[in-house]
Each structure stands twice: as structure tokens, then as C-alpha cells.
CSV table of C-alpha atoms in Angstrom, one decimal:
chain,number,residue,atom,x,y,z
A,1,MET,CA,46.2,-61.9,-44.2
A,2,MET,CA,45.3,-64.0,-41.2
A,3,ILE,CA,47.6,-61.8,-39.0
A,4,THR,CA,45.9,-58.7,-40.2
A,5,GLN,CA,42.5,-60.0,-39.3
A,6,ILE,CA,43.7,-61.0,-35.9
A,7,LEU,CA,45.2,-57.6,-35.3
A,8,LEU,CA,42.0,-55.8,-36.4
A,9,ILE,CA,39.9,-58.0,-34.1
A,10,THR,CA,42.3,-57.3,-31.2
A,11,ILE,CA,42.2,-53.6,-31.8
A,12,GLY,CA,38.4,-53.7,-32.0
A,13,ALA,CA,38.1,-55.7,-28.8
A,14,ILE,CA,40.4,-53.2,-27.0
A,15,LEU,CA,38.4,-50.2,-28.3
A,16,LEU,CA,35.1,-51.9,-27.3
A,17,LEU,CA,36.6,-52.7,-23.9
A,18,PHE,CA,37.7,-49.1,-23.5
A,19,PHE,CA,34.5,-47.4,-24.5
A,20,SER,CA,32.4,-49.9,-22.4
A,21,GLY,CA,34.3,-48.8,-19.4
A,22,VAL,CA,33.8,-45.0,-19.9
A,23,LYS,CA,31.4,-43.5,-17.3
A,24,ILE,CA,30.4,-39.8,-17.4
A,25,VAL,CA,29.2,-38.4,-14.1
A,26,ARG,CA,27.0,-35.3,-14.2
A,27,PRO,CA,27.6,-32.3,-11.9
A,28,THR,CA,24.4,-33.2,-10.0
A,29,HIS,CA,25.6,-36.6,-9.1
A,30,ARG,CA,28.6,-38.4,-7.4
A,31,GLY,CA,29.8,-42.0,-7.9
A,32,LEU,CA,31.1,-44.8,-5.9
A,33,ILE,CA,33.3,-47.3,-7.7
A,34,GLU,CA,33.6,-50.9,-6.5
A,35,ARG,CA,36.0,-53.6,-7.7
A,36,LEU,CA,34.9,-57.1,-7.2
A,37,GLY,CA,32.5,-56.0,-4.4
A,38,LYS,CA,35.0,-53.7,-2.6
A,39,TYR,CA,34.9,-50.0,-2.6
A,40,THR,CA,37.9,-48.6,-4.5
A,41,ARG,CA,37.5,-44.9,-5.3
A,42,PHE,CA,35.2,-41.9,-5.5
A,43,ALA,CA,33.9,-40.8,-8.9
A,44,HIS,CA,33.8,-37.0,-9.3
A,45,PRO,CA,31.8,-35.2,-12.0
A,46,GLY,CA,33.2,-35.7,-15.5
A,47,PHE,CA,35.0,-38.5,-17.2
A,48,ASN,CA,35.6,-41.7,-15.3
A,49,TRP,CA,36.8,-45.1,-16.5
A,50,VAL,CA,36.1,-48.5,-14.9
A,51,ILE,CA,37.2,-51.9,-15.8
A,52,PRO,CA,34.2,-53.6,-17.5
A,53,ILE,CA,32.8,-56.6,-15.6
A,54,ILE,CA,35.3,-56.2,-12.8
A,55,ASP,CA,34.4,-52.7,-11.7
A,56,ARG,CA,30.9,-51.3,-10.9
A,57,ILE,CA,29.9,-47.7,-10.4
A,58,PHE,CA,27.0,-46.5,-8.3
A,59,ILE,CA,25.6,-43.1,-9.1
A,60,VAL,CA,24.1,-41.0,-6.2
A,61,ASN,CA,22.0,-37.8,-6.8
A,62,ILE,CA,23.1,-35.0,-4.5
A,63,THR,CA,20.4,-32.5,-5.4
A,64,GLU,CA,17.4,-31.7,-3.1
A,65,GLN,CA,14.7,-34.3,-3.4
A,66,MET,CA,11.2,-34.7,-2.1
A,67,VAL,CA,9.4,-37.8,-0.9
A,68,ASP,CA,5.7,-38.1,0.0
A,69,ALA,CA,4.8,-39.8,3.2
A,70,GLN,CA,1.5,-40.9,1.6
A,71,PRO,CA,-1.9,-40.3,3.4
A,72,GLN,CA,-2.5,-42.5,6.4
A,73,GLU,CA,-5.3,-42.8,9.0
A,74,ILE,CA,-4.3,-41.7,12.5
A,75,ILE,CA,-6.4,-41.9,15.6
A,76,THR,CA,-6.2,-38.6,17.5
A,77,ASN,CA,-6.3,-38.2,21.3
A,78,ASP,CA,-10.1,-37.5,21.1
A,79,ASN,CA,-10.7,-40.8,19.3
A,80,LEU,CA,-11.2,-39.4,15.8
A,81,ASN,CA,-9.7,-40.7,12.6
A,82,ALA,CA,-7.7,-38.2,10.7
A,83,SER,CA,-6.2,-38.6,7.3
A,84,VAL,CA,-2.6,-37.2,7.5
A,85,ASP,CA,0.0,-36.6,4.8
A,86,ALA,CA,3.4,-35.0,4.8
A,87,GLN,CA,6.2,-34.2,2.4
A,88,ILE,CA,9.9,-34.4,3.3
A,89,TYR,CA,12.6,-32.5,1.5
A,90,PHE,CA,16.2,-33.7,1.8
A,91,ARG,CA,19.5,-34.1,-0.1
A,92,VAL,CA,22.6,-36.2,0.1
A,93,LEU,CA,25.7,-34.3,1.1
A,94,GLU,CA,28.3,-34.2,-1.7
A,95,GLU,CA,31.4,-35.2,0.4
A,96,GLU,CA,32.8,-38.7,-0.2
A,97,GLU,CA,32.1,-40.0,3.3
A,98,ASN,CA,28.5,-38.8,3.1
A,99,VAL,CA,27.9,-40.3,-0.3
A,100,LYS,CA,29.3,-43.6,1.0
A,101,SER,CA,27.1,-43.4,4.1
A,102,SER,CA,24.0,-42.9,1.9
A,103,LEU,CA,24.7,-46.3,0.3
A,104,TYR,CA,26.5,-48.3,3.0
A,105,ASN,CA,24.7,-47.2,6.2
A,106,VAL,CA,21.1,-47.5,5.0
A,107,ASN,CA,19.5,-49.9,2.6
A,108,ASP,CA,17.2,-47.4,0.8
A,109,TYR,CA,17.2,-44.0,2.3
A,110,LYS,CA,14.1,-42.8,0.4
A,111,LEU,CA,12.0,-45.7,1.6
A,112,GLN,CA,13.4,-45.4,5.1
A,113,ILE,CA,12.6,-41.6,5.3
A,114,VAL,CA,9.0,-42.3,4.3
A,115,ASN,CA,8.5,-45.0,6.9
A,116,LEU,CA,10.2,-43.0,9.6
A,117,ALA,CA,8.0,-40.0,8.8
A,118,ARG,CA,4.8,-42.0,8.9
A,119,THR,CA,5.8,-43.5,12.3
A,120,THR,CA,6.8,-40.2,13.7
A,121,LEU,CA,3.5,-38.5,12.6
A,122,ARG,CA,1.5,-41.3,14.3
A,123,ASN,CA,3.4,-40.7,17.5
A,124,ILE,CA,3.0,-36.9,17.4
A,125,ILE,CA,-0.6,-36.6,16.3
A,126,GLY,CA,-1.8,-39.5,18.5
A,127,THR,CA,-1.1,-37.3,21.5
A,128,LEU,CA,-3.2,-34.3,20.1
A,129,THR,CA,-6.8,-33.6,19.6
A,130,LEU,CA,-8.0,-33.0,16.1
A,131,ARG,CA,-8.6,-29.3,16.7
A,132,SER,CA,-5.1,-28.8,18.3
A,133,ALA,CA,-3.5,-30.8,15.5
A,134,ASN,CA,-5.0,-28.4,12.9
A,135,SER,CA,-4.0,-25.4,14.9
A,136,GLU,CA,-0.5,-26.5,15.7
A,137,ARG,CA,0.8,-27.5,12.3
A,138,GLY,CA,4.0,-25.5,12.8
A,139,LYS,CA,4.8,-27.3,16.0
A,140,ILE,CA,4.1,-30.7,14.3
A,141,ASN,CA,6.4,-29.7,11.4
A,142,ALA,CA,9.2,-28.7,13.7
A,143,GLU,CA,9.0,-31.9,15.8
A,144,LEU,CA,8.9,-34.0,12.7
A,145,HIS,CA,11.9,-32.2,11.2
A,146,THR,CA,13.9,-32.6,14.5
A,147,THR,CA,13.1,-36.4,14.7
A,148,LEU,CA,14.0,-37.1,11.1
A,149,LYS,CA,17.2,-35.0,11.4
A,150,ASN,CA,18.4,-36.9,14.4
A,151,GLU,CA,17.5,-40.4,13.1
A,152,THR,CA,19.1,-39.8,9.7
A,153,ALA,CA,22.3,-38.2,11.0
A,154,SER,CA,24.4,-41.3,10.0
A,155,TRP,CA,22.9,-41.6,6.5
A,156,GLY,CA,25.0,-38.9,4.9
A,157,ILE,CA,21.9,-36.8,4.2
A,158,VAL,CA,20.4,-33.6,5.5
A,159,ILE,CA,16.7,-33.1,6.1
A,160,VAL,CA,16.0,-29.6,4.5
A,161,ARG,CA,12.4,-29.2,5.7
A,162,THR,CA,9.2,-31.0,6.3
A,163,GLU,CA,5.7,-29.9,5.3
A,164,LEU,CA,2.5,-31.2,6.8
A,165,LYS,CA,0.3,-31.5,3.7
A,166,GLN,CA,-3.1,-32.3,5.2
A,167,ILE,CA,-4.9,-33.3,8.4
A,168,ASP,CA,-8.4,-34.2,7.2
A,169,PRO,CA,-11.1,-35.5,9.6
A,170,PRO,CA,-13.9,-37.9,8.6
A,171,SER,CA,-16.5,-36.4,6.3
A,172,ASP,CA,-19.2,-36.4,9.0
A,173,VAL,CA,-16.9,-34.7,11.5
A,174,GLN,CA,-15.8,-32.2,8.8
A,175,GLU,CA,-19.5,-31.4,8.1
A,176,THR,CA,-20.1,-30.8,11.8
A,177,MET,CA,-17.0,-28.6,12.1
A,178,ASN,CA,-18.1,-26.6,9.1
A,179,LYS,CA,-21.5,-26.0,10.7
A,180,VAL,CA,-19.9,-24.9,13.9
A,181,VAL,CA,-17.6,-22.5,12.1
A,182,LYS,CA,-20.5,-21.1,10.1
A,183,ALA,CA,-22.5,-20.5,13.3
A,184,GLU,CA,-19.6,-18.8,14.9
A,185,ASN,CA,-19.1,-16.6,11.8
A,186,GLU,CA,-22.8,-15.7,11.8
A,187,LYS,CA,-22.6,-14.8,15.5
A,188,ILE,CA,-19.7,-12.6,14.9
A,189,ALA,CA,-21.5,-10.9,11.9
A,190,ALA,CA,-24.6,-10.4,14.1
A,191,ILE,CA,-22.5,-8.8,16.8
A,192,ASP,CA,-20.8,-6.6,14.3
A,193,TYR,CA,-24.1,-5.5,12.8
A,194,ALA,CA,-25.5,-4.7,16.2
A,195,THR,CA,-22.4,-2.7,17.1
A,196,ALA,CA,-22.7,-0.8,13.8
A,197,ALA,CA,-26.4,-0.1,14.3
A,198,GLU,CA,-25.6,1.2,17.8
A,199,THR,CA,-22.9,3.4,16.5
A,200,VAL,CA,-25.2,4.9,13.9
A,201,ALA,CA,-27.9,5.5,16.5
A,202,ASP,CA,-25.4,7.1,18.8
A,203,GLY,CA,-24.3,9.3,15.9
A,204,VAL,CA,-27.9,10.3,15.2
A,205,LYS,CA,-28.4,11.1,18.9
A,206,ARG,CA,-25.3,13.2,19.1
A,207,ALA,CA,-26.4,15.1,15.9
A,208,LYS,CA,-29.8,15.8,17.5
A,209,ILE,CA,-28.2,17.0,20.6
A,210,LYS,CA,-25.9,19.3,18.6
A,211,GLU,CA,-28.8,20.6,16.6
A,212,ALA,CA,-30.8,21.3,19.8
A,213,GLU,CA,-27.8,23.0,21.4
A,214,GLY,CA,-27.4,25.1,18.3
A,215,TYR,CA,-31.1,26.1,18.3
A,216,LYS,CA,-30.9,27.0,22.0
A,217,ARG,CA,-27.7,29.0,21.4
A,218,SER,CA,-29.3,30.9,18.6
A,219,LYS,CA,-32.4,31.7,20.7
A,220,VAL,CA,-30.1,33.0,23.5
A,221,LEU,CA,-28.1,35.1,21.2
A,222,HIS,CA,-31.4,36.5,19.7
A,223,ALA,CA,-32.7,37.3,23.2
A,224,GLU,CA,-29.5,38.9,24.2
A,225,GLY,CA,-29.6,41.0,21.0
A,226,GLU,CA,-33.1,42.2,21.8
A,227,ALA,CA,-32.2,43.0,25.4
A,228,GLU,CA,-29.2,45.0,24.2
A,229,ALA,CA,-31.5,46.9,21.8
A,230,ILE,CA,-34.0,47.7,24.5
A,231,LYS,CA,-31.2,48.8,26.8
A,232,LEU,CA,-29.9,51.2,24.1
A,233,VAL,CA,-33.4,52.6,23.6
A,234,ASN,CA,-33.8,53.1,27.4
A,235,VAL,CA,-30.4,54.8,27.5
A,236,ALA,CA,-31.4,57.1,24.6
A,237,ALA,CA,-34.7,57.9,26.3
A,238,ASP,CA,-33.0,58.7,29.5
A,239,GLU,CA,-30.6,61.0,27.8
A,240,PHE,CA,-32.9,62.8,25.3
A,241,PHE,CA,-36.5,62.4,26.3
A,242,THR,CA,-36.7,64.6,29.4
A,243,GLY,CA,-35.7,67.9,27.7
A,244,ASN,CA,-37.7,67.2,24.6
A,245,ALA,CA,-40.8,66.4,26.6
A,246,GLN,CA,-40.7,69.8,28.3
A,247,LEU,CA,-40.4,71.5,24.9
A,248,LEU,CA,-43.2,69.4,23.6
A,249,ARG,CA,-45.5,70.6,26.4
A,250,LYS,CA,-44.6,74.2,25.6
A,251,LEU,CA,-45.4,73.7,22.0
A,252,GLU,CA,-48.8,72.1,22.8
A,253,ALA,CA,-49.6,75.2,25.0
A,254,VAL,CA,-48.7,77.6,22.2
A,255,GLU,CA,-50.8,75.6,19.7
A,256,ASN,CA,-53.8,75.7,22.0
A,257,SER,CA,-53.4,79.4,22.5
A,258,LEU,CA,-53.2,80.1,18.8
A,259,MET,CA,-56.3,78.1,18.2
A,260,SER,CA,-58.1,80.5,20.7
A,261,ASN,CA,-56.5,83.6,19.1
A,262,ALA,CA,-54.7,84.4,22.3
A,263,LYS,CA,-51.6,86.4,22.4
A,264,ILE,CA,-48.4,84.8,23.7
A,265,VAL,CA,-45.2,86.5,24.4
A,266,ILE,CA,-42.2,84.2,23.8
A,267,PRO,CA,-38.9,85.3,25.1
A,268,SER,CA,-36.2,85.7,22.5
A,269,GLY,CA,-33.5,83.1,22.3
A,270,THR,CA,-35.6,80.2,23.4
A,271,GLU,CA,-35.7,76.9,21.5
A,272,LEU,CA,-39.5,77.2,21.1
A,273,ILE,CA,-39.0,80.1,18.6
A,274,ASN,CA,-36.8,78.0,16.4
A,275,ILE,CA,-39.2,75.1,16.4
A,276,ILE,CA,-42.2,77.4,15.5
A,277,SER,CA,-40.1,78.9,12.7
A,278,GLU,CA,-39.2,75.5,11.3
A,279,MET,CA,-42.8,74.4,11.4
A,280,ALA,CA,-43.9,77.6,9.5
A,281,GLY,CA,-41.0,77.5,7.1
A,282,MET,CA,-39.6,80.8,8.4
A,283,LEU,CA,-36.4,81.9,10.0
A,284,PRO,CA,-36.5,84.1,13.1
A,285,VAL,CA,-35.6,87.7,12.6
A,286,PRO,CA,-32.7,88.8,14.8
A,287,GLN,CA,-33.4,91.8,17.0
A,288,ARG,CA,-31.7,95.0,16.2
A,289,LYS,CA,-29.5,96.5,18.9
A,290,ASN,CA,-30.5,99.9,20.4
A,291,LEU,CA,-28.2,102.5,18.9
A,292,ASN,CA,-28.8,104.8,21.7
A,293,GLY,CA,-28.4,102.4,24.3
């Protein structure tokens, strides 16, 4: 009975020892196993077993991470205080040497990155004016990224990107800057309004000119039409009035003679006989030829 109890206790202790040494590493992490304070092996994702108490495992996250540099007051080159904040994105490289470097070459890489970013921002923005710092954010980001990349090259990490989060001037300076921007916008709006009004006036002027030109053209065409009509009348008069005027004079003479009961001999075949016949509603009687003659 005593032996059975001892055996059960032994088996339980072994099982407890075994399960207490089971370590599961996720795919997003890697592990470093130390035995009595000395690095022994690399723990890959999945099942890993360590000797309890003797072995220790240190888990390292290899996914992309972000740290905030925290807002800080920086004096710019034009002696203005600016509140500056930035975010840094990085990740530990998954190879064994890089994971070892992230633990053995730097005490706390997250804290170190934050402090290094804050110092670098002070050095960069301290050489710029507040206006240039706001207008050259891309340049500041690039310089910050390059500095952090070079300084952390031995830490087994890679700086993915840096983002300058804010560059805020003091409230009184911000208010003054807002007034300046507002004044500039109002100036631009006034110039645009004046340009638009000038364009409208120019359009009205051109329309009036076009209207006057159209009226002038219509008058010219009307005058040319009247001149052409007069010309046609003159041509008609030149062609037809001369002969008709002579005939009219003869007709007036006949009329005056008839009114005084005078006898007039009109040669046959003249146009005057046809006109008198038409006026009287008669046709002229053709002469009979002389049978003897």
C-alpha cells in the first residue's frame, strides 16, 4: 500500500514537472531559451519544452508595433515654443540573430526608440523656423526615419516608418497665424471677385460692340439694297422711258385735237393706233388690199 502511494506521488510529480515545462509559442512571436542564465536555443512557433526552474524562456513579438514619442516642447530657430509629437512604427526581425540582438544588444528597445526619437526631433526642429517646420513635415519625417534606422541597426529591428503627428505653436501665436491666414484668404477672395467683375464687364462691353457692329452692318446692307433698287429703276427708265415718252407726247396731241374737233390723219401701222384702240375698247380694222392694184 505504501509503495503504491509512493508510485502515484512520483508519477504525479513527473506529470506536474512535465506540464509545467510546456511552452507554446504563437506564430507572431519567437522565443529565446536560457539555462542557468546562458542562452541555449531558439524557440520556434509551436510546442516547446523547458526544464522548470532551470530553464527560462523569453518571448519576443515580431509583428509591426507602434510607439508614441509623446508631446514635448521644442524651441524653434525663431525662438517659439512648439509642441511636437511623433509616432514610430517598427518590428523585430524574425531571424534568430535579430531576436537575440533585440534582447541582448539593447536594454528596452521600445523605451530606447522613444527617447531617441524625442532627441532627434529636438535636433531637427531646433534648426527650423515654426513656419518651415510646418511646411517641411515630409523632410522631417525622412530625416527622423534615417536617423532611427541607423541608430537601431544593431538592435535586430527595422524602422518601418515615422509619422510626425503634430507641430503646434503656442495659443497666442496660433491665433495670430490664423488671423494672417484669414487676411490672406480674404485678399485672394477680393482679387478673385475683382477679376470676375472685370471679366463680366469685358463681356458686356464685347456684347455691346457686337450689337453695334450688327446694327451698323444691317444699315449698310439696307442702304446697299436701296441703292441697288434705285439703280435697277434707273436702268429700266433708261431702257424703256425714252420711246414711251415720245408716244405719250403724240397721244397728248391727239387728245387735244379731238377736244377741239380737229381732224387728224394717223398713218396706218403706227403704235398710236393700237393705243387709241385699246383706250376705246376697239380693235383696229385692217385695210383691204386693192384688187386692181
